[in-house]
mmCIF file of C-alpha atoms in Angstrom:
data_model
loop_
_atom_site.group_PDB
_atom_site.id
_atom_site.type_symbol
_atom_site.label_atom_id
_atom_site.label_comp_id
_atom_site.label_asym_id
_atom_site.label_seq_id
_atom_site.Cartn_x
_atom_site.Cartn_y
_atom_site.Cartn_z
ATOM 1 C CA MET A 1 0.000 0.000 0.000
ATOM 2 C CA GLY A 2 1.302 3.469 -0.851
ATOM 3 C CA ALA A 3 1.582 6.450 1.438
ATOM 4 C CA LEU A 4 -1.580 7.472 3.271
ATOM 5 C CA LEU A 5 -3.001 10.855 4.100
ATOM 6 C CA ASP A 6 -2.975 11.552 7.832
ATOM 7 C CA LEU A 7 -6.223 13.041 9.177
ATOM 8 C CA GLY A 8 -4.427 15.071 11.809
ATOM 9 C CA GLN A 9 -2.181 16.628 9.196
ATOM 10 C CA LEU A 10 -5.203 17.330 7.006
ATOM 11 C CA ARG A 11 -6.863 19.154 9.919
ATOM 12 C CA THR A 12 -3.741 21.279 10.214
ATOM 13 C CA PHE A 13 -3.850 22.025 6.488
ATOM 14 C CA VAL A 14 -7.491 23.131 6.685
ATOM 15 C CA ALA A 15 -6.706 25.259 9.754
ATOM 16 C CA ILE A 16 -4.046 27.130 7.752
ATOM 17 C CA ALA A 17 -6.712 28.099 5.229
ATOM 18 C CA GLU A 18 -9.368 28.983 7.810
ATOM 19 C CA CYS A 19 -7.087 30.898 10.193
ATOM 20 C CA GLY A 20 -5.123 32.730 7.525
ATOM 21 C CA GLY A 21 -1.586 31.431 7.960
ATOM 22 C CA PHE A 22 0.793 29.043 9.689
ATOM 23 C CA GLY A 23 1.164 31.072 12.873
ATOM 24 C CA ARG A 24 -2.552 31.565 13.429
ATOM 25 C CA ALA A 25 -3.239 27.916 12.638
ATOM 26 C CA ALA A 26 -0.663 26.921 15.244
ATOM 27 C CA SER A 27 -2.350 29.155 17.824
ATOM 28 C CA ALA A 28 -5.827 27.851 17.000
ATOM 29 C CA LEU A 29 -4.643 24.225 17.185
ATOM 30 C CA ARG A 30 -2.666 24.953 20.360
ATOM 31 C CA THR A 31 0.538 23.637 18.866
ATOM 32 C CA SER A 32 3.778 25.146 17.571
ATOM 33 C CA GLN A 33 4.413 26.709 14.177
ATOM 34 C CA PRO A 34 7.246 24.210 13.456
ATOM 35 C CA THR A 35 4.728 21.399 13.978
ATOM 36 C CA VAL A 36 2.354 23.010 11.464
ATOM 37 C CA SER A 37 5.198 23.319 8.959
ATOM 38 C CA GLN A 38 6.178 19.695 9.548
ATOM 39 C CA HIS A 39 2.603 18.566 8.830
ATOM 40 C CA VAL A 40 2.627 20.453 5.525
ATOM 41 C CA ARG A 41 5.974 18.914 4.520
ATOM 42 C CA SER A 42 4.641 15.440 5.339
ATOM 43 C CA LEU A 43 1.600 16.038 3.152
ATOM 44 C CA GLU A 44 3.833 17.280 0.350
ATOM 45 C CA ARG A 45 5.811 14.036 0.507
ATOM 46 C CA VAL A 46 2.597 12.015 0.274
ATOM 47 C CA VAL A 47 1.158 14.057 -2.602
ATOM 48 C CA GLY A 48 4.495 14.425 -4.336
ATOM 49 C CA GLN A 49 4.019 18.115 -5.112
ATOM 50 C CA PRO A 50 4.540 21.477 -3.368
ATOM 51 C CA LEU A 51 1.401 22.562 -1.582
ATOM 52 C CA VAL A 52 2.413 26.098 -0.571
ATOM 53 C CA GLU A 53 4.609 28.747 -2.133
ATOM 54 C CA ARG A 54 6.086 32.072 -1.100
ATOM 55 C CA VAL A 55 4.955 35.223 -2.895
ATOM 56 C CA GLY A 56 6.945 38.085 -1.436
ATOM 57 C CA ARG A 57 6.241 37.962 2.283
ATOM 58 C CA LEU A 58 3.035 35.984 1.825
ATOM 59 C CA THR A 59 2.460 32.240 1.688
ATOM 60 C CA ARG A 60 -0.289 30.891 -0.531
ATOM 61 C CA PHE A 61 -1.524 27.503 -1.713
ATOM 62 C CA THR A 62 -0.333 26.101 -5.020
ATOM 63 C CA VAL A 63 -2.801 24.562 -7.477
ATOM 64 C CA ALA A 64 -2.070 21.188 -5.871
ATOM 65 C CA GLY A 65 -2.587 22.764 -2.444
ATOM 66 C CA GLU A 66 -5.999 24.114 -3.399
ATOM 67 C CA ALA A 67 -6.972 20.679 -4.723
ATOM 68 C CA LEU A 68 -5.799 18.988 -1.517
ATOM 69 C CA LEU A 69 -7.700 21.551 0.576
ATOM 70 C CA ALA A 70 -10.975 20.611 -1.130
ATOM 71 C CA GLU A 71 -10.265 16.897 -0.682
ATOM 72 C CA ALA A 72 -9.226 17.417 2.931
ATOM 73 C CA ARG A 73 -12.501 19.107 3.782
ATOM 74 C CA ARG A 74 -14.470 16.261 2.198
ATOM 75 C CA LEU A 75 -12.425 13.573 3.975
ATOM 76 C CA LEU A 76 -12.680 15.263 7.353
ATOM 77 C CA ALA A 77 -16.421 15.815 6.967
ATOM 78 C CA ALA A 78 -16.907 12.128 6.086
ATOM 79 C CA HIS A 79 -14.770 11.085 9.042
ATOM 80 C CA ASP A 80 -16.647 13.297 11.498
ATOM 81 C CA GLU A 81 -20.022 12.128 10.190
ATOM 82 C CA ALA A 82 -18.958 8.496 10.592
ATOM 83 C CA MET A 83 -17.829 9.137 14.164
ATOM 84 C CA CYS A 84 -21.179 10.785 14.845
ATOM 85 C CA ARG A 85 -23.087 7.774 13.495
ATOM 86 C CA LEU A 86 -20.981 5.505 15.682
ATOM 87 C CA GLY A 87 -21.702 7.640 18.731
ATOM 88 C CA ALA A 88 -17.996 8.303 19.226
ATOM 89 C CA GLU A 89 -17.837 11.973 18.307
ATOM 90 C CA ARG A 90 -16.334 14.474 20.708
ATOM 91 C CA PRO A 91 -18.050 17.825 21.224
ATOM 92 C CA PRO A 92 -16.155 20.639 19.538
ATOM 93 C CA THR A 93 -14.312 22.963 21.892
ATOM 94 C CA LEU A 94 -14.961 26.700 21.900
ATOM 95 C CA THR A 95 -12.671 28.975 23.881
ATOM 96 C CA VAL A 96 -14.470 32.184 24.847
ATOM 97 C CA GLY A 97 -12.856 35.203 26.451
ATOM 98 C CA ALA A 98 -14.733 37.739 28.569
ATOM 99 C CA ILE A 99 -13.781 40.866 30.446
ATOM 100 C CA GLU A 100 -14.479 40.742 34.158
ATOM 101 C CA HIS A 101 -14.768 44.427 34.996
ATOM 102 C CA ALA A 102 -17.476 45.229 32.440
ATOM 103 C CA ALA A 103 -19.980 42.863 34.005
ATOM 104 C CA SER A 104 -18.553 41.785 37.344
ATOM 105 C CA PRO A 105 -21.818 41.600 39.344
ATOM 106 C CA VAL A 106 -23.619 39.734 36.555
ATOM 107 C CA LEU A 107 -20.688 37.638 35.343
ATOM 108 C CA PRO A 108 -22.188 34.316 36.513
ATOM 109 C CA ASP A 109 -25.366 35.000 34.516
ATOM 110 C CA LEU A 110 -23.314 36.165 31.527
ATOM 111 C CA LEU A 111 -21.362 32.911 31.450
ATOM 112 C CA THR A 112 -24.592 30.932 31.842
ATOM 113 C CA VAL A 113 -26.089 32.768 28.869
ATOM 114 C CA LEU A 114 -23.063 32.024 26.698
ATOM 115 C CA MET A 115 -23.128 28.358 27.723
ATOM 116 C CA ALA A 116 -26.813 28.157 26.800
ATOM 117 C CA ALA A 117 -26.100 29.761 23.422
ATOM 118 C CA LEU A 118 -23.469 27.168 22.492
ATOM 119 C CA PRO A 119 -24.970 23.716 23.131
ATOM 120 C CA GLY A 120 -23.110 20.675 21.893
ATOM 121 C CA HIS A 121 -19.817 22.486 22.440
ATOM 122 C CA ASP A 122 -17.224 22.055 25.156
ATOM 123 C CA VAL A 123 -16.968 25.715 26.210
ATOM 124 C CA VAL A 124 -13.834 26.927 27.973
ATOM 125 C CA PHE A 125 -13.879 30.450 29.413
ATOM 126 C CA ARG A 126 -10.956 32.802 29.857
ATOM 127 C CA LEU A 127 -11.320 36.005 31.903
ATOM 128 C CA ASP A 128 -8.818 38.760 31.197
ATOM 129 C CA ARG A 129 -8.352 42.355 30.066
ATOM 130 C CA SER A 130 -9.727 43.594 26.754
ATOM 131 C CA THR A 131 -6.330 44.179 25.133
ATOM 132 C CA VAL A 132 -5.119 40.690 26.011
ATOM 133 C CA LEU A 133 -8.339 39.054 24.816
ATOM 134 C CA ALA A 134 -8.347 41.015 21.549
ATOM 135 C CA GLU A 135 -4.774 39.986 20.745
ATOM 136 C CA ALA A 136 -5.531 36.337 21.537
ATOM 137 C CA THR A 137 -8.602 36.352 19.287
ATOM 138 C CA LEU A 138 -6.686 37.914 16.397
ATOM 139 C CA ARG A 139 -3.981 35.253 16.848
ATOM 140 C CA GLY A 140 -6.621 32.535 16.830
ATOM 141 C CA THR A 141 -6.011 31.222 20.359
ATOM 142 C CA LEU A 142 -9.528 32.349 21.338
ATOM 143 C CA ASP A 143 -12.627 31.595 19.292
ATOM 144 C CA MET A 144 -14.568 34.606 20.567
ATOM 145 C CA ALA A 145 -14.049 37.411 23.051
ATOM 146 C CA LEU A 146 -16.285 39.991 24.697
ATOM 147 C CA ILE A 147 -14.206 43.156 25.098
ATOM 148 C CA LEU A 148 -14.578 46.855 25.793
ATOM 149 C CA GLY A 149 -14.883 49.167 22.822
ATOM 150 C CA ALA A 150 -11.921 51.192 24.093
ATOM 151 C CA VAL A 151 -9.606 48.814 22.218
ATOM 152 C CA ALA A 152 -9.021 50.456 18.853
ATOM 153 C CA ASN A 153 -8.969 48.916 15.376
ATOM 154 C CA VAL A 154 -10.073 45.398 16.275
ATOM 155 C CA GLY A 155 -13.437 45.233 14.489
ATOM 156 C CA GLY A 156 -16.125 42.921 15.797
ATOM 157 C CA MET A 157 -19.789 43.654 16.459
ATOM 158 C CA GLU A 158 -21.236 45.888 19.175
ATOM 159 C CA VAL A 159 -23.466 43.969 21.583
ATOM 160 C CA GLY A 160 -24.137 46.547 24.275
ATOM 161 C CA SER A 161 -22.815 49.527 26.185
ATOM 162 C CA LEU A 162 -21.997 50.356 29.784
ATOM 163 C CA PRO A 163 -22.012 53.706 31.609
ATOM 164 C CA LEU A 164 -18.666 55.063 32.774
ATOM 165 C CA ARG A 165 -18.541 56.223 36.383
ATOM 166 C CA TRP A 166 -16.029 58.110 38.503
ATOM 167 C CA LEU A 167 -15.676 56.073 41.680
ATOM 168 C CA ALA A 168 -14.115 56.735 45.085
ATOM 169 C CA ALA A 169 -14.251 55.478 48.653
ATOM 170 C CA PRO A 170 -17.112 56.901 50.750
ATOM 171 C CA GLY A 171 -16.194 60.295 52.165
ATOM 172 C CA TRP A 172 -13.280 60.805 49.787
ATOM 173 C CA SER A 173 -12.461 64.451 49.140
ATOM 174 C CA PRO A 174 -10.206 65.969 46.485
ATOM 175 C CA PRO A 175 -6.715 67.206 47.394
ATOM 176 C CA ALA A 176 -5.917 70.832 48.112
ATOM 177 C CA PRO A 177 -5.467 73.198 45.155
ATOM 178 C CA GLY A 178 -2.097 72.637 43.485
ATOM 179 C CA ALA A 179 -1.710 69.118 44.840
ATOM 180 C CA PRO A 180 -1.855 66.212 42.368
ATOM 181 C CA LEU A 181 -5.056 64.207 42.037
ATOM 182 C CA PRO A 182 -4.455 60.493 42.778
ATOM 183 C CA LEU A 183 -5.770 58.038 40.179
ATOM 184 C CA VAL A 184 -6.106 54.247 40.302
ATOM 185 C CA THR A 185 -5.936 52.593 36.881
ATOM 186 C CA PHE A 186 -5.230 49.448 34.940
ATOM 187 C CA GLN A 187 -1.752 48.907 33.596
ATOM 188 C CA GLU A 188 -0.984 50.095 30.087
ATOM 189 C CA PRO A 189 -2.129 49.624 27.426
ATOM 190 C CA CYS A 190 -5.497 50.862 28.660
ATOM 191 C CA GLY A 191 -7.888 53.175 26.820
ATOM 192 C CA LEU A 192 -9.814 53.918 30.030
ATOM 193 C CA ARG A 193 -6.653 55.133 31.722
ATOM 194 C CA GLN A 194 -5.913 57.519 28.872
ATOM 195 C CA GLN A 195 -9.486 58.833 28.876
ATOM 196 C CA ALA A 196 -9.434 59.438 32.644
ATOM 197 C CA VAL A 197 -6.115 61.298 32.533
ATOM 198 C CA ARG A 198 -7.241 63.485 29.611
ATOM 199 C CA ALA A 199 -10.544 64.357 31.291
ATOM 200 C CA LEU A 200 -8.899 65.318 34.577
ATOM 201 C CA GLU A 201 -6.121 67.317 32.921
ATOM 202 C CA ARG A 202 -8.740 69.297 30.961
ATOM 203 C CA LEU A 203 -10.149 70.316 34.343
ATOM 204 C CA GLY A 204 -6.740 71.632 35.359
ATOM 205 C CA TRP A 205 -5.672 68.764 37.619
ATOM 206 C CA ILE A 206 -2.161 67.386 37.790
ATOM 207 C CA VAL A 207 -2.775 63.628 37.726
ATOM 208 C CA ARG A 208 -0.634 61.187 39.689
ATOM 209 C CA ILE A 209 -1.062 57.445 39.112
ATOM 210 C CA THR A 210 -0.890 55.973 42.596
ATOM 211 C CA THR A 211 -1.838 52.381 41.738
ATOM 212 C CA GLU A 212 -1.650 50.239 38.603
ATOM 213 C CA ALA A 213 -3.455 46.904 38.512
ATOM 214 C CA THR A 214 -3.782 44.115 35.975
ATOM 215 C CA HIS A 215 -7.277 43.046 37.039
ATOM 216 C CA LEU A 216 -10.468 44.540 38.389
ATOM 217 C CA ASP A 217 -10.002 43.345 41.971
ATOM 218 C CA GLY A 218 -6.801 45.339 42.233
ATOM 219 C CA VAL A 219 -8.430 48.536 40.977
ATOM 220 C CA LEU A 220 -11.405 48.169 43.304
ATOM 221 C CA THR A 221 -9.270 47.276 46.340
ATOM 222 C CA ALA A 222 -6.975 50.258 45.858
ATOM 223 C CA THR A 223 -9.915 52.624 45.338
ATOM 224 C CA ARG A 224 -11.668 51.357 48.461
ATOM 225 C CA ALA A 225 -8.391 51.900 50.349
ATOM 226 C CA ARG A 226 -8.524 55.604 49.385
ATOM 227 C CA LEU A 227 -5.424 55.406 47.199
ATOM 228 C CA GLY A 228 -7.209 57.401 44.520
ATOM 229 C CA ILE A 229 -10.270 57.653 42.333
ATOM 230 C CA ALA A 230 -11.028 55.405 39.359
ATOM 231 C CA LEU A 231 -12.959 55.616 36.099
ATOM 232 C CA LEU A 232 -14.721 52.326 35.415
ATOM 233 C CA PRO A 233 -17.555 50.918 33.308
ATOM 234 C CA THR A 234 -20.084 49.241 35.562
ATOM 235 C CA ALA A 235 -22.758 46.825 34.460
ATOM 236 C CA CYS A 236 -25.300 47.703 37.106
ATOM 237 C CA GLY A 237 -24.841 50.493 39.543
ATOM 238 C CA VAL A 238 -21.955 51.366 41.842
ATOM 239 C CA PRO A 239 -19.756 48.545 43.204
ATOM 240 C CA GLN A 240 -20.131 47.790 46.892
ATOM 241 C CA GLY A 241 -17.966 49.919 49.162
ATOM 242 C CA LEU A 242 -17.625 52.788 46.691
ATOM 243 C CA ASP A 243 -19.474 56.000 45.849
ATOM 244 C CA GLU A 244 -19.975 57.709 42.512
ATOM 245 C CA LEU A 245 -18.361 61.145 42.170
ATOM 246 C CA HIS A 246 -21.069 63.243 40.545
ATOM 247 C CA GLN A 247 -19.003 66.437 40.755
ATOM 248 C CA LEU A 248 -16.726 65.220 37.959
ATOM 249 C CA PRO A 249 -17.943 65.535 34.346
ATOM 250 C CA PRO A 250 -19.813 62.531 32.919
ATOM 251 C CA GLN A 251 -17.793 60.371 30.545
ATOM 252 C CA GLY A 252 -20.691 58.807 28.655
ATOM 253 C CA THR A 253 -20.860 55.127 27.858
ATOM 254 C CA LEU A 254 -18.421 52.546 26.559
ATOM 255 C CA GLY A 255 -19.411 49.972 23.984
ATOM 256 C CA LEU A 256 -19.003 46.225 24.354
ATOM 257 C CA ARG A 257 -17.811 44.322 21.275
ATOM 258 C CA LEU A 258 -17.806 40.664 20.352
ATOM 259 C CA LEU A 259 -14.751 39.553 18.391
ATOM 260 C CA SER A 260 -14.363 36.239 16.566
ATOM 261 C CA ARG A 261 -11.302 34.545 15.184
ATOM 262 C CA GLN A 262 -10.898 34.105 11.463
ATOM 263 C CA GLY A 263 -12.565 30.915 10.240
ATOM 264 C CA LEU A 264 -15.140 30.597 13.049
ATOM 265 C CA ASN A 265 -18.570 29.416 11.929
ATOM 266 C CA PRO A 266 -20.478 32.672 11.236
ATOM 267 C CA ALA A 267 -23.673 31.169 12.685
ATOM 268 C CA ILE A 268 -21.974 30.811 16.077
ATOM 269 C CA GLU A 269 -20.814 34.436 16.046
ATOM 270 C CA THR A 270 -24.204 35.758 14.921
ATOM 271 C CA TYR A 271 -26.195 33.845 17.505
ATOM 272 C CA ALA A 272 -23.794 34.656 20.336
ATOM 273 C CA GLY A 273 -24.058 38.328 19.348
ATOM 274 C CA ASP A 274 -27.859 38.210 19.451
ATOM 275 C CA VAL A 275 -27.837 36.544 22.861
ATOM 276 C CA LEU A 276 -25.391 39.081 24.282
ATOM 277 C CA ARG A 277 -27.453 42.007 22.974
ATOM 278 C CA ASP A 278 -30.532 40.603 24.721
ATOM 279 C CA PHE A 279 -28.529 40.044 27.890
ATOM 280 C CA PHE A 280 -27.092 43.539 28.184
ATOM 281 C CA SER A 281 -30.358 45.211 27.185
ATOM 282 C CA ALA A 282 -31.932 43.545 30.232
ATOM 283 C CA VAL A 283 -29.156 44.467 32.693
ATOM 284 C CA PRO A 284 -30.395 47.173 35.120
ATOM 285 C CA HIS A 285 -27.587 49.754 34.827
ATOM 286 C CA SER A 286 -28.948 52.197 37.357
ATOM 287 C CA ARG A 287 -28.789 50.131 40.534
ATOM 288 C CA ALA A 288 -27.032 47.246 42.192
ATOM 289 C CA TYR A 289 -27.661 43.836 40.690
ATOM 290 C CA ARG A 290 -29.813 41.535 42.790
ATOM 291 C CA ALA A 291 -30.777 37.902 42.589
ATOM 292 C CA ASP A 292 -34.381 38.749 43.484
ATOM 293 C CA LEU A 293 -35.122 40.686 40.312
ATOM 294 C CA PRO A 294 -38.588 42.164 39.872
ATOM 295 C CA ASN A 295 -40.950 39.995 37.891
ATOM 296 C CA GLY A 296 -40.448 41.826 34.583
ATOM 297 C CA GLU A 297 -36.679 41.600 34.760
ATOM 298 C CA GLU A 298 -36.828 37.987 35.925
ATOM 299 C CA ARG A 299 -38.973 37.120 32.917
ATOM 300 C CA ARG A 300 -36.488 38.792 30.567
ATOM 301 C CA ARG A 301 -33.676 36.906 32.235
ATOM 302 C CA GLU A 302 -35.509 33.614 31.766
ATOM 303 C CA GLN A 303 -36.249 34.484 28.142
ATOM 304 C CA TYR A 304 -32.666 34.972 27.103
ATOM 305 C CA LEU A 305 -31.560 31.941 29.119
ATOM 306 C CA ALA A 306 -34.213 29.835 27.372
ATOM 307 C CA ARG A 307 -33.642 30.969 23.772
ATOM 308 C CA GLN A 308 -33.468 28.191 21.211
ATOM 309 C CA PRO A 309 -29.764 27.359 20.744
ATOM 310 C CA ILE A 310 -27.958 26.967 17.454
ATOM 311 C CA GLY A 311 -26.903 23.609 16.127
ATOM 312 C CA HIS A 312 -23.375 22.542 15.339
#
């Protein structure tokens, strides 16, 4: 018997096409780029022809590569259908990123909604900052990510918005004239940090960053400890142990965007976007989130939790 096509290598080959390159395919498959290259070389030995070629700085499929790509998709589809008929299929894995500080009080419900929207999938969640999640999605290591709209030039679809609030510990008072105003922020890069500094400097304040944090808990802890004020988007009211500073100028709202990696099934992205829009439209922004929601809000919550899910 002659050389055989390896299904694992064919999956790698298809991932190169769907993710837009060797590096992104490696990230999506959670393997190394040398392994992806090795799989392509192995397939070239089996087929007996070059499958990819360099054009300047770009890599593209040859005619033989395009032909193998079509065959690979047919073979993998037949394999997966056979495994399904035999009852031996594994649920596909979806890795979903979400920001914690945009929806901290309602995060458990948010994750429940996303789980309900993706049945038949093994969903893995990753909580992190918007910039980190956006980079991971563009690399292909995340399938989808819910991020703040403060991250520039990343695309995606808007699924909601959150009010920005100036927050401080109860009884906090500004420093004496001429003294710097203490500010608690996230570490750079952070669009919120830049917006807060610009807004305060326009008012004539000299801003001093007293605390930098990588996650929400650090920002909230430092603000509660009176180390400074903070500008944060809040899903529903003012976080416990803090007050809103109404004497500072309003900063409007900040959009929430859903990003998807290249090659993700568009139906998954569309349905997840619809579910998230319903979710955030029902979040009561003006007060603290409570488990004992009034009947109208409870019904809306049940409705978006009970929406008909998409198929595979």
